[in-house]
């Protein structure tokens, strides 16, 4: 075991102490009447006697002041009876002086007479003891000066703490230097201590007051749930209003009946941990967290069955796909355009809801979500889903929150402050007898009906037993006790725990919930037995309680109690404790606390590089679980940590680039791939990345990809693709070079640069490696690069009028996509084949391919692909039939695509839309649609289909009987564009249309 010197030692602390000042009356006169040597020996003897008395009662002689002394009780060692010890020491000092007087009279010497002042208050002191700042020592010195010879004066603050130990008489009130209000001067006397001392109730088992209406509402909802009509109830109110107390009382009332209660605790700083309360519940269920992280399906199924939950194995598979550890690197490359992540998210929510509701048919269930104002987004979704399901099940879902949420399926119970009658009842229950008249109303006025505040105030006054019944006395008690808020009351209760206060302070740095093992680690040099004693003391005082959600852990009874303990520490000492926790987490292979908490601990410790890494880890885990809002919370912390690093820090650039990568993914998911925020992130990242060596650029290639992908138009994207290819030419990594060509061919086709497109495909596929493709197809476009390259080349070959090469390429594309057995790649190949058939007017093939694509997209939750499939099938149906069904199907697919914002083939889809309108006899609308597409195509650079749009425009002008010159102008323009792109197939179609016009 390490010595005490090796422990974390506070540089200073805020603590309540009692100061004692004593002074020799008339010391100057005594000196003038005595021999100096004899006077010196007598004074020294008195100081020695005084120090012995002070030490005997647990005090500390801080300074000798020539003819007096300054002493402290409760410092340097804490003591819950410091005030009592100080008063007893002061009375004994008078007796010692009286004994010295008797002795001096026998020797005919002049006696010493003492004046003593005692006061209690909050001080700040350094651990070296060389500096103590606070009102207590100042007030004690002022009281000493006011005292009569051979007497003690005690301040109100000390009287209230020792009223049950001594008899006091109020001498008068005096205005003392430096104090605004008159100070009461109390004189103590010993009293009989044989009477038993009442112990103030902490109220942990006290019945709730003033919530009969709310309890009745919960009981009524439970009775409805028992009849199969469950519901979701939101209990809303400010901190300390009694939300958890209300729900706890209700849950306790159900104990005799057969049911299941599950409590989920949301936590501050865990908003970035998706489904954290539910995952914590699963960890308790399986008893070994590794089951969830390793994806052990058999173990999870056994645990579920042992808890009475009979579920299909697919539910466990879904949950484990969510909880299992995965490589964080992939998170920085994810593309979310197909929204497969959202489908996965919904699937996980459904699986979680199944686990929580499957027992309800045979056993009524109460689900309690505490502190939902700190819940992550996925937990909120789960609560809403449970609320929807509860309507047909014997389930009651209760959430407590400080803020109101808009919930269509929830009833709300808003907790107001307690009524005057309820406060009086609460005070009487704490007082155990009739409190002084008017005190209950005074407490009501102070607490404004807040139950926790009322309870703490009543306990505060109960422990001090006011002598009088006046408003001024009660106010004086609060003033002398330093009580101006609920936090002060909680701090006072904490101070009353003596040495256990230090354990509470360390625990508060861990968080609201803490384990004994971590607390013992922090209290280095303190035995486990001592820690257990402190824990029992904190439990008995109602400061902490056993955790309801984590076996073997403890939590502060209220978050406000944790904040009171935390705020009692000096900032420098908080940082040192955070640093010790951070060092432990950094040294662990797998941190024992969630990454989000580890990031906060490191940030508070000033370890900004470690904070950034933990925050990145938390964000990566959230992105991989399709929890983008939760990821954003961690990224904000990471950005702050990186910003706090010195520009010369060796890891600053690497951390900044990693941050940019994840910010780009999250911004694209939350605001759209073409959003200004996503573009801004990638633009900033590129400014930094292009200055780095080749190896760094390769490592952070996802930045290049995101910068290219979020370009505002095809013209810019094509320019960026060429930069990307150029920058990656010299790198050794084949996969990186392949993906640079991937960007090149995808953009070049849309820009109508078919030669460059085919060149990129040839060079890129020469680098293709099937094993690398398995790792990368999930995030570079969400599909296999070879499938994409073959599909793009099939379309380019068609437009270049090489039908044989086109058919060969699309055949290979479909064949390879099926071989990958990867949904995103298979859907991608079907889309290319469908577009090719659409260009060639093969309506039946378009419909067949569209139905195949739709089936696959629906199975895998690929919303954007569903929209495309319905558009093409509806178009094919309408082009081969006059029935209105095709139009409705096309319109539905188009609306979904517009809602998702995923139309990267606007030109062709506008062409199809115009054909649908034309088929329904709405040629004017069709022409407007085509003209808009032409304008968009010309401005954006998506020009591969411009020739065909001009050709369709000519047809529509002919339908509308517009001048032949305008029709001829459109067709001429179509030929010029096609020939400029060397798109011979498109040029020939336009020429045929032009040749078919009447001669001028």
Short mmCIF file of C-alpha atoms in Angstrom, two decimals, residues 680-943:
data_model
loop_
_atom_site.label_atom_id
_atom_site.label_comp_id
_atom_site.label_asym_id
_atom_site.label_seq_id
_atom_site.Cartn_x
_atom_site.Cartn_y
_atom_site.Cartn_z
CA UNK A 680 -18.00 23.16 -45.53
CA UNK A 681 -16.60 20.28 -43.49
CA UNK A 682 -14.95 18.58 -46.45
CA UNK A 683 -13.62 21.84 -47.87
CA UNK A 684 -11.92 22.61 -44.57
CA UNK A 685 -10.54 19.11 -44.39
CA UNK A 686 -9.08 19.33 -47.89
CA UNK A 687 -7.30 22.58 -47.10
CA UNK A 688 -5.46 20.72 -44.36
CA UNK A 689 -5.05 17.35 -46.08
CA UNK A 690 -3.48 18.51 -49.35
CA UNK A 691 -0.60 20.00 -47.34
CA UNK A 692 0.24 16.59 -45.90
CA UNK A 693 2.63 13.88 -47.19
CA UNK A 694 1.39 11.13 -49.47
CA UNK A 695 1.04 8.58 -46.67
CA UNK A 696 -1.26 10.88 -44.71
CA UNK A 697 -3.37 11.60 -47.80
CA UNK A 698 -3.82 7.88 -48.39
CA UNK A 699 -4.79 7.27 -44.78
CA UNK A 700 -7.43 9.97 -44.96
CA UNK A 701 -8.66 9.24 -48.46
CA UNK A 702 -12.30 9.37 -47.21
CA UNK A 703 -11.82 13.15 -47.01
CA UNK A 704 -11.05 13.22 -50.73
CA UNK A 705 -14.08 11.03 -51.40
CA UNK A 706 -16.39 13.22 -49.33
CA UNK A 707 -15.01 16.41 -50.90
CA UNK A 708 -15.64 14.97 -54.35
CA UNK A 709 -19.05 13.54 -53.51
CA UNK A 710 -20.44 16.72 -51.90
CA UNK A 711 -19.51 18.99 -54.81
CA UNK A 712 -22.42 21.33 -55.59
CA UNK A 713 -22.64 20.26 -59.24
CA UNK A 714 -21.19 17.95 -61.87
CA UNK A 715 -18.84 20.61 -63.24
CA UNK A 716 -17.21 21.06 -59.84
CA UNK A 717 -17.29 17.35 -59.18
CA UNK A 718 -15.52 16.60 -62.45
CA UNK A 719 -12.83 19.16 -61.63
CA UNK A 720 -12.36 17.60 -58.20
CA UNK A 721 -12.25 14.09 -59.67
CA UNK A 722 -9.31 15.07 -61.85
CA UNK A 723 -7.50 16.58 -58.83
CA UNK A 724 -8.22 13.44 -56.86
CA UNK A 725 -6.81 11.16 -59.56
CA UNK A 726 -3.75 13.37 -59.93
CA UNK A 727 -3.04 13.45 -56.18
CA UNK A 728 -3.38 9.68 -55.88
CA UNK A 729 -1.29 8.72 -58.94
CA UNK A 730 1.92 8.29 -56.97
CA UNK A 731 0.55 6.46 -53.92
CA UNK A 732 1.41 2.80 -53.45
CA UNK A 733 -1.95 1.65 -52.09
CA UNK A 734 -3.80 0.03 -55.03
CA UNK A 735 -7.22 0.30 -53.42
CA UNK A 736 -6.84 4.04 -52.91
CA UNK A 737 -5.86 4.55 -56.54
CA UNK A 738 -8.80 2.38 -57.65
CA UNK A 739 -11.24 4.47 -55.63
CA UNK A 740 -9.81 7.66 -57.13
CA UNK A 741 -10.61 6.26 -60.59
CA UNK A 742 -14.03 5.24 -59.21
CA UNK A 743 -14.72 8.95 -58.62
CA UNK A 744 -13.38 9.74 -62.08
CA UNK A 745 -15.58 7.38 -64.08
CA UNK A 746 -18.75 8.14 -62.07
CA UNK A 747 -18.46 11.88 -62.72
CA UNK A 748 -17.15 11.69 -66.27
CA UNK A 749 -20.15 9.75 -67.51
CA UNK A 750 -22.55 12.40 -66.18
CA UNK A 751 -20.37 15.13 -67.68
CA UNK A 752 -20.59 13.42 -71.07
CA UNK A 753 -16.83 12.73 -71.15
CA UNK A 754 -17.21 9.11 -72.20
CA UNK A 755 -13.65 8.57 -73.38
CA UNK A 756 -12.27 9.70 -70.01
CA UNK A 757 -14.90 7.58 -68.28
CA UNK A 758 -13.84 4.40 -70.09
CA UNK A 759 -10.17 5.21 -69.51
CA UNK A 760 -10.79 5.51 -65.76
CA UNK A 761 -12.70 2.21 -65.74
CA UNK A 762 -9.89 0.40 -67.54
CA UNK A 763 -7.16 1.77 -65.24
CA UNK A 764 -9.23 1.35 -62.11
CA UNK A 765 -10.39 -2.22 -62.69
CA UNK A 766 -6.78 -3.22 -63.45
CA UNK A 767 -6.16 -2.46 -59.77
CA UNK A 768 -9.27 -4.27 -58.51
CA UNK A 769 -8.78 -6.85 -55.73
CA UNK A 770 -11.82 -8.95 -54.68
CA UNK A 771 -10.69 -9.23 -51.04
CA UNK A 772 -10.16 -5.50 -50.68
CA UNK A 773 -13.52 -4.96 -52.35
CA UNK A 774 -15.28 -6.90 -49.60
CA UNK A 775 -13.86 -4.49 -47.01
CA UNK A 776 -14.53 -1.32 -48.99
CA UNK A 777 -17.78 -1.78 -50.91
CA UNK A 778 -19.84 -0.94 -47.81
CA UNK A 779 -18.66 2.63 -47.64
CA UNK A 780 -17.25 3.82 -50.98
CA UNK A 781 -20.58 4.51 -52.64
CA UNK A 782 -22.23 1.61 -50.86
CA UNK A 783 -21.48 -0.75 -53.73
CA UNK A 784 -18.69 -2.78 -55.33
CA UNK A 785 -16.32 -0.73 -57.50
CA UNK A 786 -16.17 -3.36 -60.26
CA UNK A 787 -19.96 -3.46 -60.52
CA UNK A 788 -20.00 0.32 -60.79
CA UNK A 789 -17.21 0.47 -63.38
CA UNK A 790 -18.82 -2.16 -65.61
CA UNK A 791 -22.24 -0.48 -65.34
CA UNK A 792 -20.91 2.97 -66.24
CA UNK A 793 -18.94 1.56 -69.18
CA UNK A 794 -22.08 -0.23 -70.46
CA UNK A 795 -23.91 3.11 -70.61
CA UNK A 796 -20.96 4.94 -72.16
CA UNK A 797 -20.54 2.25 -74.81
CA UNK A 798 -24.24 2.55 -75.68
CA UNK A 799 -24.05 6.32 -76.13
CA UNK A 800 -20.87 5.89 -78.19
CA UNK A 801 -22.90 3.48 -80.35
CA UNK A 802 -20.95 0.31 -79.49
CA UNK A 803 -23.91 -1.95 -78.71
CA UNK A 804 -21.85 -5.17 -78.56
CA UNK A 805 -19.42 -3.76 -75.97
CA UNK A 806 -22.37 -2.35 -74.02
CA UNK A 807 -24.18 -5.68 -73.81
CA UNK A 808 -20.97 -7.46 -72.83
CA UNK A 809 -20.29 -4.96 -70.04
CA UNK A 810 -23.81 -5.04 -68.58
CA UNK A 811 -23.76 -8.84 -68.64
CA UNK A 812 -20.50 -8.87 -66.68
CA UNK A 813 -21.90 -6.22 -64.34
CA UNK A 814 -24.96 -8.31 -63.42
CA UNK A 815 -22.93 -11.50 -63.16
CA UNK A 816 -20.34 -9.97 -60.82
CA UNK A 817 -22.99 -8.28 -58.69
CA UNK A 818 -24.70 -11.63 -58.08
CA UNK A 819 -21.35 -13.17 -57.22
CA UNK A 820 -20.74 -10.56 -54.51
CA UNK A 821 -24.03 -11.42 -52.77
CA UNK A 822 -23.96 -7.80 -51.57
CA UNK A 823 -27.36 -6.09 -51.62
CA UNK A 824 -26.04 -2.62 -52.41
CA UNK A 825 -23.99 -3.93 -55.33
CA UNK A 826 -26.82 -6.08 -56.68
CA UNK A 827 -29.27 -3.16 -56.61
CA UNK A 828 -26.65 -0.96 -58.26
CA UNK A 829 -26.20 -3.44 -61.13
CA UNK A 830 -29.95 -3.78 -61.64
CA UNK A 831 -30.23 0.01 -61.84
CA UNK A 832 -27.61 0.16 -64.62
CA UNK A 833 -29.39 -2.61 -66.54
CA UNK A 834 -32.72 -0.85 -66.05
CA UNK A 835 -31.36 2.51 -67.29
CA UNK A 836 -29.81 0.77 -70.30
CA UNK A 837 -33.13 -0.90 -71.17
CA UNK A 838 -34.92 2.42 -70.65
CA UNK A 839 -32.57 4.15 -73.12
CA UNK A 840 -33.30 1.47 -75.69
CA UNK A 841 -37.07 1.63 -75.10
CA UNK A 842 -37.29 -2.01 -73.95
CA UNK A 843 -40.31 -1.46 -71.68
CA UNK A 844 -40.88 -5.06 -70.64
CA UNK A 845 -37.24 -5.45 -69.61
CA UNK A 846 -37.41 -2.19 -67.66
CA UNK A 847 -40.47 -3.44 -65.77
CA UNK A 848 -38.98 -6.86 -65.02
CA UNK A 849 -35.69 -5.41 -63.82
CA UNK A 850 -37.55 -2.78 -61.76
CA UNK A 851 -39.67 -5.38 -59.96
CA UNK A 852 -36.55 -7.43 -59.20
CA UNK A 853 -34.81 -4.30 -57.89
CA UNK A 854 -37.84 -3.34 -55.78
CA UNK A 855 -38.01 -6.73 -54.11
CA UNK A 856 -34.33 -6.61 -53.17
CA UNK A 857 -34.54 -2.99 -51.97
CA UNK A 858 -37.57 -3.68 -49.77
CA UNK A 859 -35.86 -6.67 -48.12
CA UNK A 860 -32.84 -4.56 -47.22
CA UNK A 861 -34.55 -1.26 -46.45
CA UNK A 862 -32.96 0.64 -49.37
CA UNK A 863 -35.42 3.50 -49.61
CA UNK A 864 -33.81 5.41 -52.48
CA UNK A 865 -33.67 2.24 -54.60
CA UNK A 866 -37.34 1.58 -53.85
CA UNK A 867 -38.15 5.06 -55.16
CA UNK A 868 -36.21 4.48 -58.39
CA UNK A 869 -37.70 1.03 -58.97
CA UNK A 870 -41.25 2.36 -58.68
CA UNK A 871 -40.48 5.27 -60.98
CA UNK A 872 -39.14 3.01 -63.74
CA UNK A 873 -41.87 0.38 -63.33
CA UNK A 874 -44.58 3.06 -63.38
CA UNK A 875 -43.03 4.65 -66.47
CA UNK A 876 -42.86 1.29 -68.28
CA UNK A 877 -46.45 0.47 -67.35
CA UNK A 878 -47.73 3.82 -68.63
CA UNK A 879 -45.71 3.62 -71.85
CA UNK A 880 -47.29 0.27 -72.68
CA UNK A 881 -50.80 0.92 -71.39
CA UNK A 882 -53.24 3.79 -71.01
CA UNK A 883 -54.17 2.75 -67.46
CA UNK A 884 -53.66 5.40 -64.75
CA UNK A 885 -51.90 2.96 -62.41
CA UNK A 886 -48.54 3.54 -64.04
CA UNK A 887 -48.81 7.29 -63.56
CA UNK A 888 -49.63 6.90 -59.85
CA UNK A 889 -46.76 4.51 -59.34
CA UNK A 890 -44.31 6.83 -61.09
CA UNK A 891 -45.58 9.82 -59.10
CA UNK A 892 -45.20 7.94 -55.83
CA UNK A 893 -41.63 6.95 -56.63
CA UNK A 894 -40.78 10.48 -57.75
CA UNK A 895 -42.25 12.00 -54.56
CA UNK A 896 -40.24 9.62 -52.36
CA UNK A 897 -37.06 10.40 -54.28
CA UNK A 898 -37.64 14.14 -53.88
CA UNK A 899 -38.29 13.63 -50.18
CA UNK A 900 -35.04 11.70 -49.78
CA UNK A 901 -33.05 14.15 -51.91
CA UNK A 902 -31.14 11.35 -53.66
CA UNK A 903 -31.72 12.07 -57.37
CA UNK A 904 -28.28 11.87 -59.00
CA UNK A 905 -29.79 11.24 -62.48
CA UNK A 906 -32.05 14.28 -62.69
CA UNK A 907 -31.78 14.64 -66.49
CA UNK A 908 -33.05 11.17 -67.36
CA UNK A 909 -35.70 11.13 -64.65
CA UNK A 910 -37.03 14.49 -65.87
CA UNK A 911 -37.16 13.01 -69.38
CA UNK A 912 -39.26 10.14 -68.02
CA UNK A 913 -41.49 12.53 -66.10
CA UNK A 914 -42.11 14.55 -69.26
CA UNK A 915 -42.98 11.37 -71.16
CA UNK A 916 -45.49 10.43 -68.47
CA UNK A 917 -47.10 13.86 -68.74
CA UNK A 918 -47.12 13.64 -72.54
CA UNK A 919 -48.72 10.22 -72.41
CA UNK A 920 -51.52 11.68 -70.25
CA UNK A 921 -52.10 14.50 -72.76
CA UNK A 922 -50.33 17.24 -70.78
CA UNK A 923 -47.71 18.26 -73.33
CA UNK A 924 -47.40 21.87 -72.11
CA UNK A 925 -46.47 20.66 -68.60
CA UNK A 926 -44.15 18.12 -70.16
CA UNK A 927 -42.34 20.81 -72.17
CA UNK A 928 -41.90 22.95 -69.04
CA UNK A 929 -40.44 19.95 -67.23
CA UNK A 930 -37.99 19.32 -70.07
CA UNK A 931 -36.94 22.97 -70.28
CA UNK A 932 -36.24 22.99 -66.54
CA UNK A 933 -34.13 19.85 -66.87
CA UNK A 934 -32.17 21.40 -69.74
CA UNK A 935 -31.46 24.52 -67.68
CA UNK A 936 -30.41 22.43 -64.67
CA UNK A 937 -28.25 20.19 -66.84
CA UNK A 938 -26.45 23.08 -68.50
CA UNK A 939 -25.78 24.89 -65.20
CA UNK A 940 -24.80 21.81 -63.20
CA UNK A 941 -22.76 20.07 -65.89
CA UNK A 942 -24.92 16.93 -66.04
CA UNK A 943 -24.82 16.92 -69.83
#
